[in-house]
PDB file of N, CA and C in Angstrom:
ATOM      1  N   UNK F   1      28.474   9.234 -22.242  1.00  0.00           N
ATOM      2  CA  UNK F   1      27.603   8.098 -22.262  1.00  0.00           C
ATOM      3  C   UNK F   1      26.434   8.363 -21.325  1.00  0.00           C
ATOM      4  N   UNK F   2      25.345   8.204 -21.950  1.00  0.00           N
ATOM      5  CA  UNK F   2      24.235   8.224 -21.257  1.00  0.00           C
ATOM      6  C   UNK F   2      23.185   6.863 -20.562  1.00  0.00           C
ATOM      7  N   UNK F   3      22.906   6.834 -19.775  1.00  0.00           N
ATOM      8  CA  UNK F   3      22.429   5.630 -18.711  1.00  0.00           C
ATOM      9  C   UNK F   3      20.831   6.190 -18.338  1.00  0.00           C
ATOM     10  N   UNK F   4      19.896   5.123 -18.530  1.00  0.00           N
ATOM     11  CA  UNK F   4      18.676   5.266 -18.147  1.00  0.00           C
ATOM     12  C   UNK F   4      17.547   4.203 -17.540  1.00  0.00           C
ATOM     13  N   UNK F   5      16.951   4.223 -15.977  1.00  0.00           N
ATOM     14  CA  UNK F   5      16.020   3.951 -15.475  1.00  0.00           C
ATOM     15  C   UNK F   5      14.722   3.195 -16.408  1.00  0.00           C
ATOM     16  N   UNK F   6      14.492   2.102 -16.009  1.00  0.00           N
ATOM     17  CA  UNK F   6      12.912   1.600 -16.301  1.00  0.00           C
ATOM     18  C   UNK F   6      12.525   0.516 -15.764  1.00  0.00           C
ATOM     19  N   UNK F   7      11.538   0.784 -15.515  1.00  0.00           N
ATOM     20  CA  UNK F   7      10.438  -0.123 -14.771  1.00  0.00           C
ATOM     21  C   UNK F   7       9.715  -0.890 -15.321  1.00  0.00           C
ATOM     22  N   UNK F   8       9.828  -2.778 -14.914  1.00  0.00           N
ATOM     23  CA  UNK F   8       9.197  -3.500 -15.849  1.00  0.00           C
ATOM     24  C   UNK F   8       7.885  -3.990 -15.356  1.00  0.00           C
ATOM     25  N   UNK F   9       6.783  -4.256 -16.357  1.00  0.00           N
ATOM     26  CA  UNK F   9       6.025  -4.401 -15.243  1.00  0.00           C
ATOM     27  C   UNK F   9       5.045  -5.337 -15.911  1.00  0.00           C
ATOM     28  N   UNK F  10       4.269  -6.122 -15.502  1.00  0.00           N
ATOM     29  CA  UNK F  10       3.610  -7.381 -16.172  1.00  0.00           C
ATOM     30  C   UNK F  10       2.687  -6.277 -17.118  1.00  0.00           C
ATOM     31  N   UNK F  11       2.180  -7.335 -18.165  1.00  0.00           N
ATOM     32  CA  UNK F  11       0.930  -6.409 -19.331  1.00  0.00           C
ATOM     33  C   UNK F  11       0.295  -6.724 -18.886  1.00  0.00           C
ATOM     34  N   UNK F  12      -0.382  -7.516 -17.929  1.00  0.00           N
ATOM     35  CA  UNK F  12      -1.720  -7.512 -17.255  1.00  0.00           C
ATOM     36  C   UNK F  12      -1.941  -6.186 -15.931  1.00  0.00           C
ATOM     37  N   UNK F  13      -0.723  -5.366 -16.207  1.00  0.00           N
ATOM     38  CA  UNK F  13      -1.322  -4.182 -15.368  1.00  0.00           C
ATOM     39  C   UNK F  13      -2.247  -3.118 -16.603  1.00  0.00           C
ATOM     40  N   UNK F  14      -2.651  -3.398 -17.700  1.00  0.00           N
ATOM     41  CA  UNK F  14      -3.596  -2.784 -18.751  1.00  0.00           C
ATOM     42  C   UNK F  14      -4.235  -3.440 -19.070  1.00  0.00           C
ATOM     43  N   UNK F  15      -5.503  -2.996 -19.395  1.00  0.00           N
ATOM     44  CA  UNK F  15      -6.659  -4.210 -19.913  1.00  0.00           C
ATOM     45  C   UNK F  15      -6.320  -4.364 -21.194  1.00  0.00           C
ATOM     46  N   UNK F  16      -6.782  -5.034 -21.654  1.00  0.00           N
ATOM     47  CA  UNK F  16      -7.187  -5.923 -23.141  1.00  0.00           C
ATOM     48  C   UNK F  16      -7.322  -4.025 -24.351  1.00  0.00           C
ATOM     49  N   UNK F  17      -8.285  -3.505 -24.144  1.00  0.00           N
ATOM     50  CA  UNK F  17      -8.242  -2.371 -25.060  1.00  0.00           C
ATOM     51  C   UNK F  17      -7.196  -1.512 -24.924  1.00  0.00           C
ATOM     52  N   UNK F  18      -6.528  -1.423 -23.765  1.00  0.00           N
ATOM     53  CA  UNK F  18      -5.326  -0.400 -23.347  1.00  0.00           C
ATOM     54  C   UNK F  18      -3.894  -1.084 -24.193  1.00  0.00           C
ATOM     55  N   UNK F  19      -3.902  -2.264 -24.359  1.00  0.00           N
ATOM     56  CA  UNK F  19      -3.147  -3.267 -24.888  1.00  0.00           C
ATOM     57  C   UNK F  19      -3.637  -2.971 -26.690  1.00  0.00           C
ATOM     58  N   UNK F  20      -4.672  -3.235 -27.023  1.00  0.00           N
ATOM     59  CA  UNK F  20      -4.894  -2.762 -28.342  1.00  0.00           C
ATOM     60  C   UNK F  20      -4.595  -1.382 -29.289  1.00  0.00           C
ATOM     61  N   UNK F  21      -4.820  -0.591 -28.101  1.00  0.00           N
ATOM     62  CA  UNK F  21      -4.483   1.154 -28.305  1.00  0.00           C
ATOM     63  C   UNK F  21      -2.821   1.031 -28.629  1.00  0.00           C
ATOM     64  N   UNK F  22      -2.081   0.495 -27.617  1.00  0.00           N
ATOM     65  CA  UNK F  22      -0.847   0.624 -27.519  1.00  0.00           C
ATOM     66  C   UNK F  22      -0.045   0.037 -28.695  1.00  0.00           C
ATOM     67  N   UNK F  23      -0.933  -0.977 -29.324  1.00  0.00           N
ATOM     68  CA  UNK F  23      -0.213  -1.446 -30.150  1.00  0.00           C
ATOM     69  C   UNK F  23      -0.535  -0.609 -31.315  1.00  0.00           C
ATOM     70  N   UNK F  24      -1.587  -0.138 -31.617  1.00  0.00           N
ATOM     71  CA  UNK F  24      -2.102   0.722 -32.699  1.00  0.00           C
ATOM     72  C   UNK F  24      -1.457   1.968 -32.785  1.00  0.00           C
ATOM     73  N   UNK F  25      -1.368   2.914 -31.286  1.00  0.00           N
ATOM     74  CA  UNK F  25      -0.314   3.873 -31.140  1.00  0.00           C
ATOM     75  C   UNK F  25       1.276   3.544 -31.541  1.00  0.00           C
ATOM     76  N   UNK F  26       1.605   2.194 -31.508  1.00  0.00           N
ATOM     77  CA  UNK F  26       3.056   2.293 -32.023  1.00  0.00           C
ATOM     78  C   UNK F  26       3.169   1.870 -33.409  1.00  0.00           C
ATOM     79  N   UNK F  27       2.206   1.750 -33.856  1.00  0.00           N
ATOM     80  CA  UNK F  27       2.264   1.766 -35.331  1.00  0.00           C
ATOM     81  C   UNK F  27       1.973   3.133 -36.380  1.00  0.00           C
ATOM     82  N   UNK F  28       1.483   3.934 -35.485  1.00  0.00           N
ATOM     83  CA  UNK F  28       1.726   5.093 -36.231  1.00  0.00           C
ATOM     84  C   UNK F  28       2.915   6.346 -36.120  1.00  0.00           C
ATOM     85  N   UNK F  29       2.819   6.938 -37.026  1.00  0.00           N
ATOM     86  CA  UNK F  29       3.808   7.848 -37.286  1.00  0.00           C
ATOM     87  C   UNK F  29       4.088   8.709 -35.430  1.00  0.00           C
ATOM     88  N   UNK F  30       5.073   8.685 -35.102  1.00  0.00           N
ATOM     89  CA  UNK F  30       5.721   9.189 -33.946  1.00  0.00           C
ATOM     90  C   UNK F  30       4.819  10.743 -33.262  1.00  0.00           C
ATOM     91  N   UNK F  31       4.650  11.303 -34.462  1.00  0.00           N
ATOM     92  CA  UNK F  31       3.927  12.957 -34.334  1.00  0.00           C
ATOM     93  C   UNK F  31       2.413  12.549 -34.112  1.00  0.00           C
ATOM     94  N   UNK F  32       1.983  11.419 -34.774  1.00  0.00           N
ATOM     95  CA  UNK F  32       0.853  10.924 -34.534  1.00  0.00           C
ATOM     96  C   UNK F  32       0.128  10.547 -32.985  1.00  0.00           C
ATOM     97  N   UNK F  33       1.027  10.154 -32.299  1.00  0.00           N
ATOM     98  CA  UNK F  33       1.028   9.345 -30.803  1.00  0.00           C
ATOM     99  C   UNK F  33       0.607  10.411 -29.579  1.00  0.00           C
ATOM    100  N   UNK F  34      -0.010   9.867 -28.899  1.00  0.00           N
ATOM    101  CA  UNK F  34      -0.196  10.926 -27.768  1.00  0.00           C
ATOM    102  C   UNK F  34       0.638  10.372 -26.461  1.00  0.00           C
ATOM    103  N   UNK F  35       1.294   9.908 -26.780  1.00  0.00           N
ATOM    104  CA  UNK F  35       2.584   9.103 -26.202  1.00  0.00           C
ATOM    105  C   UNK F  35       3.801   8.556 -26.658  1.00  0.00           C
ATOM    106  N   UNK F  36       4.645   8.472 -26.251  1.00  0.00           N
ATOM    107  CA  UNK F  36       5.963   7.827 -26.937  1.00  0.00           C
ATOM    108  C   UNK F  36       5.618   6.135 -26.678  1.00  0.00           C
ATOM    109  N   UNK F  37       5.806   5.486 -27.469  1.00  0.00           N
ATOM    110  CA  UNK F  37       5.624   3.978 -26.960  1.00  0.00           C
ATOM    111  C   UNK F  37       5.773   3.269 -28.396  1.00  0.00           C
ATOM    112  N   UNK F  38       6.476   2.275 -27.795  1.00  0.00           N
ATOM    113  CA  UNK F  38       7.264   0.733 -29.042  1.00  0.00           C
ATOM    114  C   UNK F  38       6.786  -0.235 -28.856  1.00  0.00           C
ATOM    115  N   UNK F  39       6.288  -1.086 -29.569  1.00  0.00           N
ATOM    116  CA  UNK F  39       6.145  -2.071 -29.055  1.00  0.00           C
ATOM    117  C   UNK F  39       7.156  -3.156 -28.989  1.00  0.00           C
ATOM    118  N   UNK F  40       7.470  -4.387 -28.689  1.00  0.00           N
ATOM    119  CA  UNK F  40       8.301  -5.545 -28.416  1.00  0.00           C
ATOM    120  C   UNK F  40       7.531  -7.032 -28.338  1.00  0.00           C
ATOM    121  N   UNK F  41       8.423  -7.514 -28.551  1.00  0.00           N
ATOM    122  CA  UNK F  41       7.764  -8.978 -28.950  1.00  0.00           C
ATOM    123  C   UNK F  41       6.744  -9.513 -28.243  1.00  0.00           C
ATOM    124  N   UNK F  42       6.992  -8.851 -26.588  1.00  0.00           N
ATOM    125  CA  UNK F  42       6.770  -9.297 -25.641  1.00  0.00           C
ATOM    126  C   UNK F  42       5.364  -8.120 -25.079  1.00  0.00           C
ATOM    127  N   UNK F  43       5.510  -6.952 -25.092  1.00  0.00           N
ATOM    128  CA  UNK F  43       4.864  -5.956 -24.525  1.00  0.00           C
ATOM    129  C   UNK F  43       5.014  -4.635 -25.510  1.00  0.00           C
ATOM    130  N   UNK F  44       5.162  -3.641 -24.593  1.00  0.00           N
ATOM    131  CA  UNK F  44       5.639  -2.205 -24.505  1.00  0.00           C
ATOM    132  C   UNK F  44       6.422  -1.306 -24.062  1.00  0.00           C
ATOM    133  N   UNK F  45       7.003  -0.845 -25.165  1.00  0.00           N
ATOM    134  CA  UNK F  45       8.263   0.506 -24.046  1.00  0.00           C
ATOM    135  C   UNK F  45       7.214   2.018 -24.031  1.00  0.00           C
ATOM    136  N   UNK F  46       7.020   2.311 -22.831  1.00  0.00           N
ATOM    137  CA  UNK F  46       6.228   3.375 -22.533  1.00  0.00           C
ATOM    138  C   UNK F  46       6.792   4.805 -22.166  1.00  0.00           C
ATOM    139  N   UNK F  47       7.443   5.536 -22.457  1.00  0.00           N
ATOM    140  CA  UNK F  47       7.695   6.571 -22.158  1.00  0.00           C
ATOM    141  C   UNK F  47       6.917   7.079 -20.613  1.00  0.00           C
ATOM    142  N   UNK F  48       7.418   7.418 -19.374  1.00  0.00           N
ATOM    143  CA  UNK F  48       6.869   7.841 -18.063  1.00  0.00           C
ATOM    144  C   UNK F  48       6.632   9.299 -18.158  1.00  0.00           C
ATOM    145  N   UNK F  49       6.737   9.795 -18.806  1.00  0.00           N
ATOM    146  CA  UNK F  49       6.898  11.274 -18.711  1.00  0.00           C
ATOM    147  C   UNK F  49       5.447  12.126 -18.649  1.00  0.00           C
ATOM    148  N   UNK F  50       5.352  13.107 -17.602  1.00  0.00           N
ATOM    149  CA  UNK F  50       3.891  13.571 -17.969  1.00  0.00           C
ATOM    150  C   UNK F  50       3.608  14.148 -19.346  1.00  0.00           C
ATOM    151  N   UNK F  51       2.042  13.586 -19.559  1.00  0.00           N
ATOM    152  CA  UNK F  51       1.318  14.281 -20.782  1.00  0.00           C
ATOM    153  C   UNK F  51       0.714  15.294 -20.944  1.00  0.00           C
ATOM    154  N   UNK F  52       0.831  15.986 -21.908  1.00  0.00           N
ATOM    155  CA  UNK F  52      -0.059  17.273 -21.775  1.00  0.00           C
ATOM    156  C   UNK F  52      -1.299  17.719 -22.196  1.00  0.00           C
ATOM    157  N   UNK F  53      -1.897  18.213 -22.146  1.00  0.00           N
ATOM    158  CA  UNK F  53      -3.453  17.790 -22.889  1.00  0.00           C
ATOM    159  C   UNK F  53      -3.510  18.385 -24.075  1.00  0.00           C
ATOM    160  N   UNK F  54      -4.216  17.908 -24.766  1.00  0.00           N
ATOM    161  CA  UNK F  54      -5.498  17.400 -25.014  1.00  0.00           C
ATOM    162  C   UNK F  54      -4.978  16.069 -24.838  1.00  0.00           C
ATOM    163  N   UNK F  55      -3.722  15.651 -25.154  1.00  0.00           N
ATOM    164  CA  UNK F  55      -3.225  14.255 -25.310  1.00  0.00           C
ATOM    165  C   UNK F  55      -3.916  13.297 -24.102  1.00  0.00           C
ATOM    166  N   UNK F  56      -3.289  13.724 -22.963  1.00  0.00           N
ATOM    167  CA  UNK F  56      -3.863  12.733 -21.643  1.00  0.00           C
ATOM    168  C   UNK F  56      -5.201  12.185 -21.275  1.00  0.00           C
ATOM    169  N   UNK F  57      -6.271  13.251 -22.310  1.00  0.00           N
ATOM    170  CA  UNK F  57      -7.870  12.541 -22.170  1.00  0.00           C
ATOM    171  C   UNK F  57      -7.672  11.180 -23.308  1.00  0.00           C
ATOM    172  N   UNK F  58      -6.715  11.287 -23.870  1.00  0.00           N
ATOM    173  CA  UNK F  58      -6.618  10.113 -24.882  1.00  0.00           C
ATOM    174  C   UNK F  58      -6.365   8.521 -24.153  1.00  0.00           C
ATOM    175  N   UNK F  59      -5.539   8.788 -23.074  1.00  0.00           N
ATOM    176  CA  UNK F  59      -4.611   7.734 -22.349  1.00  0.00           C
ATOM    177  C   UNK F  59      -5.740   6.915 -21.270  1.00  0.00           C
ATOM    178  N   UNK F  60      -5.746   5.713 -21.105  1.00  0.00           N
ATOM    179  CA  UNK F  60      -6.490   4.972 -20.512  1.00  0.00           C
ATOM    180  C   UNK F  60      -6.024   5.366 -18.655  1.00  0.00           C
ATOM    181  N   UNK F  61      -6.727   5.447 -18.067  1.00  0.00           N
ATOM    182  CA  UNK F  61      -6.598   5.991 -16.584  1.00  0.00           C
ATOM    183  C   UNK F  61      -5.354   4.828 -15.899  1.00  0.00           C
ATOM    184  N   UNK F  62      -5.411   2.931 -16.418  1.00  0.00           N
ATOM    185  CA  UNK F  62      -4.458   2.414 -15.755  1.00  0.00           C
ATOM    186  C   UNK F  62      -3.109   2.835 -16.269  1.00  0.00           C
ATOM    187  N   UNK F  63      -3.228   3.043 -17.498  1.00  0.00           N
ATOM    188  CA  UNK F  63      -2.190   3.670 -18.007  1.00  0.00           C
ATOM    189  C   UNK F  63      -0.741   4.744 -17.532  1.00  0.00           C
ATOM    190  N   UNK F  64      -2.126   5.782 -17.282  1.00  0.00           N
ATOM    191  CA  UNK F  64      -1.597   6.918 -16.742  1.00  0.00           C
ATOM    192  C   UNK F  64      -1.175   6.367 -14.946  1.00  0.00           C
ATOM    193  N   UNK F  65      -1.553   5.456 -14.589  1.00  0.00           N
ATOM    194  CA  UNK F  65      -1.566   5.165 -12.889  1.00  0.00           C
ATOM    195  C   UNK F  65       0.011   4.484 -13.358  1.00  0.00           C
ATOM    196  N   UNK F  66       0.050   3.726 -14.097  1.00  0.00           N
ATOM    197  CA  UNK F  66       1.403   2.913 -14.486  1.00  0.00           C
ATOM    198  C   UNK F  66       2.515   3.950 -14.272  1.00  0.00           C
ATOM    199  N   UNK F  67       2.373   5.026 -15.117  1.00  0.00           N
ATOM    200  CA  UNK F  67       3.287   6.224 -15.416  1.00  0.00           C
ATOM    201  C   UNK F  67       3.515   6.708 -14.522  1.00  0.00           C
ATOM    202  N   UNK F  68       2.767   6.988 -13.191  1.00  0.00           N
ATOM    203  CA  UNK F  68       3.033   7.786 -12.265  1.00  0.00           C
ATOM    204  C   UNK F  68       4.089   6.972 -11.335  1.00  0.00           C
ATOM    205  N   UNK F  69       3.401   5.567 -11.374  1.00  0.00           N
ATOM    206  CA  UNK F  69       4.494   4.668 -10.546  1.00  0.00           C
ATOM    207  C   UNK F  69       5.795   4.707 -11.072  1.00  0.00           C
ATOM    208  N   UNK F  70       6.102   4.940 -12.307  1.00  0.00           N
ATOM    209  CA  UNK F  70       7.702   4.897 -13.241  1.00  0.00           C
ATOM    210  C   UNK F  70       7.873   6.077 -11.959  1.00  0.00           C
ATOM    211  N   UNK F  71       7.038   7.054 -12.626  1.00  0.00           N
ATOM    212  CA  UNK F  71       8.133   8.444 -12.267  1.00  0.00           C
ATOM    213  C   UNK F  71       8.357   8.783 -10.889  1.00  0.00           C
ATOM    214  N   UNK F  72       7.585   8.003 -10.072  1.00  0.00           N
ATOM    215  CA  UNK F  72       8.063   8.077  -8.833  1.00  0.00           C
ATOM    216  C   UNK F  72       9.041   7.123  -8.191  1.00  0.00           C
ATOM    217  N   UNK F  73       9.020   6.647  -8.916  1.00  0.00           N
ATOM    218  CA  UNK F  73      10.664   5.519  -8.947  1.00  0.00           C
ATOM    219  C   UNK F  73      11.930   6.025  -9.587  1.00  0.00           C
ATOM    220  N   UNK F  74      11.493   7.330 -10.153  1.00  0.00           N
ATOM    221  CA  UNK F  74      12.736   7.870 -10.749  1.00  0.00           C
ATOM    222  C   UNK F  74      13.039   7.507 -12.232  1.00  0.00           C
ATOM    223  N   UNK F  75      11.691   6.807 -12.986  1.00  0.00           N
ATOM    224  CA  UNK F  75      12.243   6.118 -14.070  1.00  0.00           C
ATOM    225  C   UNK F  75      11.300   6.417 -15.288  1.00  0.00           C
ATOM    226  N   UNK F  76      12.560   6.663 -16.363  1.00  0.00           N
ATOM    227  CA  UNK F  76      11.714   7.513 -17.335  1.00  0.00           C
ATOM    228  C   UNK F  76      10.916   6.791 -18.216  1.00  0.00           C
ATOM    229  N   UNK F  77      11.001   5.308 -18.357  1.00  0.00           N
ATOM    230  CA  UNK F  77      10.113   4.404 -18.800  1.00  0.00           C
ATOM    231  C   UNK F  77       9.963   3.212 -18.740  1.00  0.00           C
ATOM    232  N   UNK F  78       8.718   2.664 -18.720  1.00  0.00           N
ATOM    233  CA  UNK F  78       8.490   1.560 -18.388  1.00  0.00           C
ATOM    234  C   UNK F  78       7.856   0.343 -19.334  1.00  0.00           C
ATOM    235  N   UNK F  79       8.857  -0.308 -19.072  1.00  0.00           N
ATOM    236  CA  UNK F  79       8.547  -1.821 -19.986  1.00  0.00           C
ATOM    237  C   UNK F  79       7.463  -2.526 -19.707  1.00  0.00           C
ATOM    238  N   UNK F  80       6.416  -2.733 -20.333  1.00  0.00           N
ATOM    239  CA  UNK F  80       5.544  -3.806 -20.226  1.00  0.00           C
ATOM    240  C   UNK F  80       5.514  -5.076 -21.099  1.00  0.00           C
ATOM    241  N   UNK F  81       6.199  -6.025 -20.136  1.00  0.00           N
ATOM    242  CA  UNK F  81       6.156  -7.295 -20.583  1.00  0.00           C
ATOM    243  C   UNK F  81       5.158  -8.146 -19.953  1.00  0.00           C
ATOM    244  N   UNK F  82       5.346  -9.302 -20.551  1.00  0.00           N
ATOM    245  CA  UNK F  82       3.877 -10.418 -20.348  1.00  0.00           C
ATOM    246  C   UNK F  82       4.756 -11.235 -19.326  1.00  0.00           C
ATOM    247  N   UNK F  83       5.797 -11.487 -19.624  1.00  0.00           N
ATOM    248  CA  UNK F  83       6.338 -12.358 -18.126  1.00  0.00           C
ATOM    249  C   UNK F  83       7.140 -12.050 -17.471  1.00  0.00           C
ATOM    250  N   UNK F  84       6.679 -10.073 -16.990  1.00  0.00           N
ATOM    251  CA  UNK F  84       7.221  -9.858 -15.856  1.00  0.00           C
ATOM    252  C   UNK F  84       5.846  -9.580 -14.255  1.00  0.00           C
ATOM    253  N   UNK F  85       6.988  -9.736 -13.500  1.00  0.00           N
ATOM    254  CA  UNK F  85       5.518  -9.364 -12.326  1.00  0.00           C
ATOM    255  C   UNK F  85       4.547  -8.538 -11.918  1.00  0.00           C
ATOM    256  N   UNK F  86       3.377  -8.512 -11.329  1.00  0.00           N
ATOM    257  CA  UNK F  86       2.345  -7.549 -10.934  1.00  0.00           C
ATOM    258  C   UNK F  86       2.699  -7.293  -9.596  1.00  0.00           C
ATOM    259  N   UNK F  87       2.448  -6.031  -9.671  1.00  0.00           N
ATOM    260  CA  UNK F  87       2.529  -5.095  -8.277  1.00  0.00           C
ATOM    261  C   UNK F  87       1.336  -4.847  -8.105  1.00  0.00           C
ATOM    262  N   UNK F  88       1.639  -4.607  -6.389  1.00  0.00           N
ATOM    263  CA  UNK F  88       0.651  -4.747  -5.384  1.00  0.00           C
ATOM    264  C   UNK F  88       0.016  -3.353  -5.757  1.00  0.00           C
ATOM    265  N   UNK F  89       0.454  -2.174  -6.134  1.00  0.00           N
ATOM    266  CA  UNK F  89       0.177  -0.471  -6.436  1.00  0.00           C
ATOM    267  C   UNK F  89      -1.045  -0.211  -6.701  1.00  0.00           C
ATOM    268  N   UNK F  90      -1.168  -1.392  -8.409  1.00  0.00           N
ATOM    269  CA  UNK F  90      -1.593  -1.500  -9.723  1.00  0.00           C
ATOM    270  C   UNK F  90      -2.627  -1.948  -9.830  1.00  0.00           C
ATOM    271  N   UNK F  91      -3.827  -2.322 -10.318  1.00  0.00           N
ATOM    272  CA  UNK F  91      -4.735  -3.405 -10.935  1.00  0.00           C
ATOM    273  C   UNK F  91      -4.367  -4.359 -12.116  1.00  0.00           C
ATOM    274  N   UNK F  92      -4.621  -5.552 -11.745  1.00  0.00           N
ATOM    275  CA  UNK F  92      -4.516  -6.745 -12.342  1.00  0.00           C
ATOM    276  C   UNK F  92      -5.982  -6.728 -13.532  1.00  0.00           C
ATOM    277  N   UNK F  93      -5.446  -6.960 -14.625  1.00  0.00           N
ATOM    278  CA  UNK F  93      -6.484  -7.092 -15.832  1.00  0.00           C
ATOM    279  C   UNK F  93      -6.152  -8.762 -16.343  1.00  0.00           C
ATOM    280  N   UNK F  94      -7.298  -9.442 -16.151  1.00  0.00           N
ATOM    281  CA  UNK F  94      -6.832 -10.599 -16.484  1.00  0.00           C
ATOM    282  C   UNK F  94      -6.892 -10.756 -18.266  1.00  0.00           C
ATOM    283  N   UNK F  95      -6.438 -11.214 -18.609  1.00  0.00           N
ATOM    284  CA  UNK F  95      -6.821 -11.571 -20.385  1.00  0.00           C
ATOM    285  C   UNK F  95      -6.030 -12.344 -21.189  1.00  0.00           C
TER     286      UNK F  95
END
């Protein structure tokens, strides 16, 4: 049995277009994505894992700041929901 780490974190740590991308990225085909990511009723499941390029010029910079905070928490991905909390780390995107 396998057990896994993630970090939840309000969707106002991405702006409004980073939020649009994400949803557009999880609607396409998996090979398509320059990221792993699902969406949920609520947010996003984000894969933390570093990207490799060309992919990472694709990824919005709060994005990638999000990811680094997973993986330095030890956690391989991170949930973005709408009614969880903002950290102090992060930037707040209001919308």
């Amino acid at each position: 049995m396998e057990f896994g780490r993630y970090l939840v974190l309000s969707t106002s740590h991405v702006c409004l277009s980073t939020a649009e991308r994400l949803d557009a990225w999880a609607a396409l085909d998996r090979s398509l994505r320059p990221l792993a990511v699902a969406s949920t009723h609520e947010g996003w499941f984000v894969a933390s894992r570093e990207i490799p390029e060309p992919y990472r010029r694709k990824v919005p910079l709060e994005l990638l700041a999000a990811m680094r905070v997973a993986r330095d928490l030890g956690c391989s991905y991170l949930l973005f929901d709408c009614d969880a909390d903002v950290i102090d780390a992060l930037p707040v995107f209001p919308w």
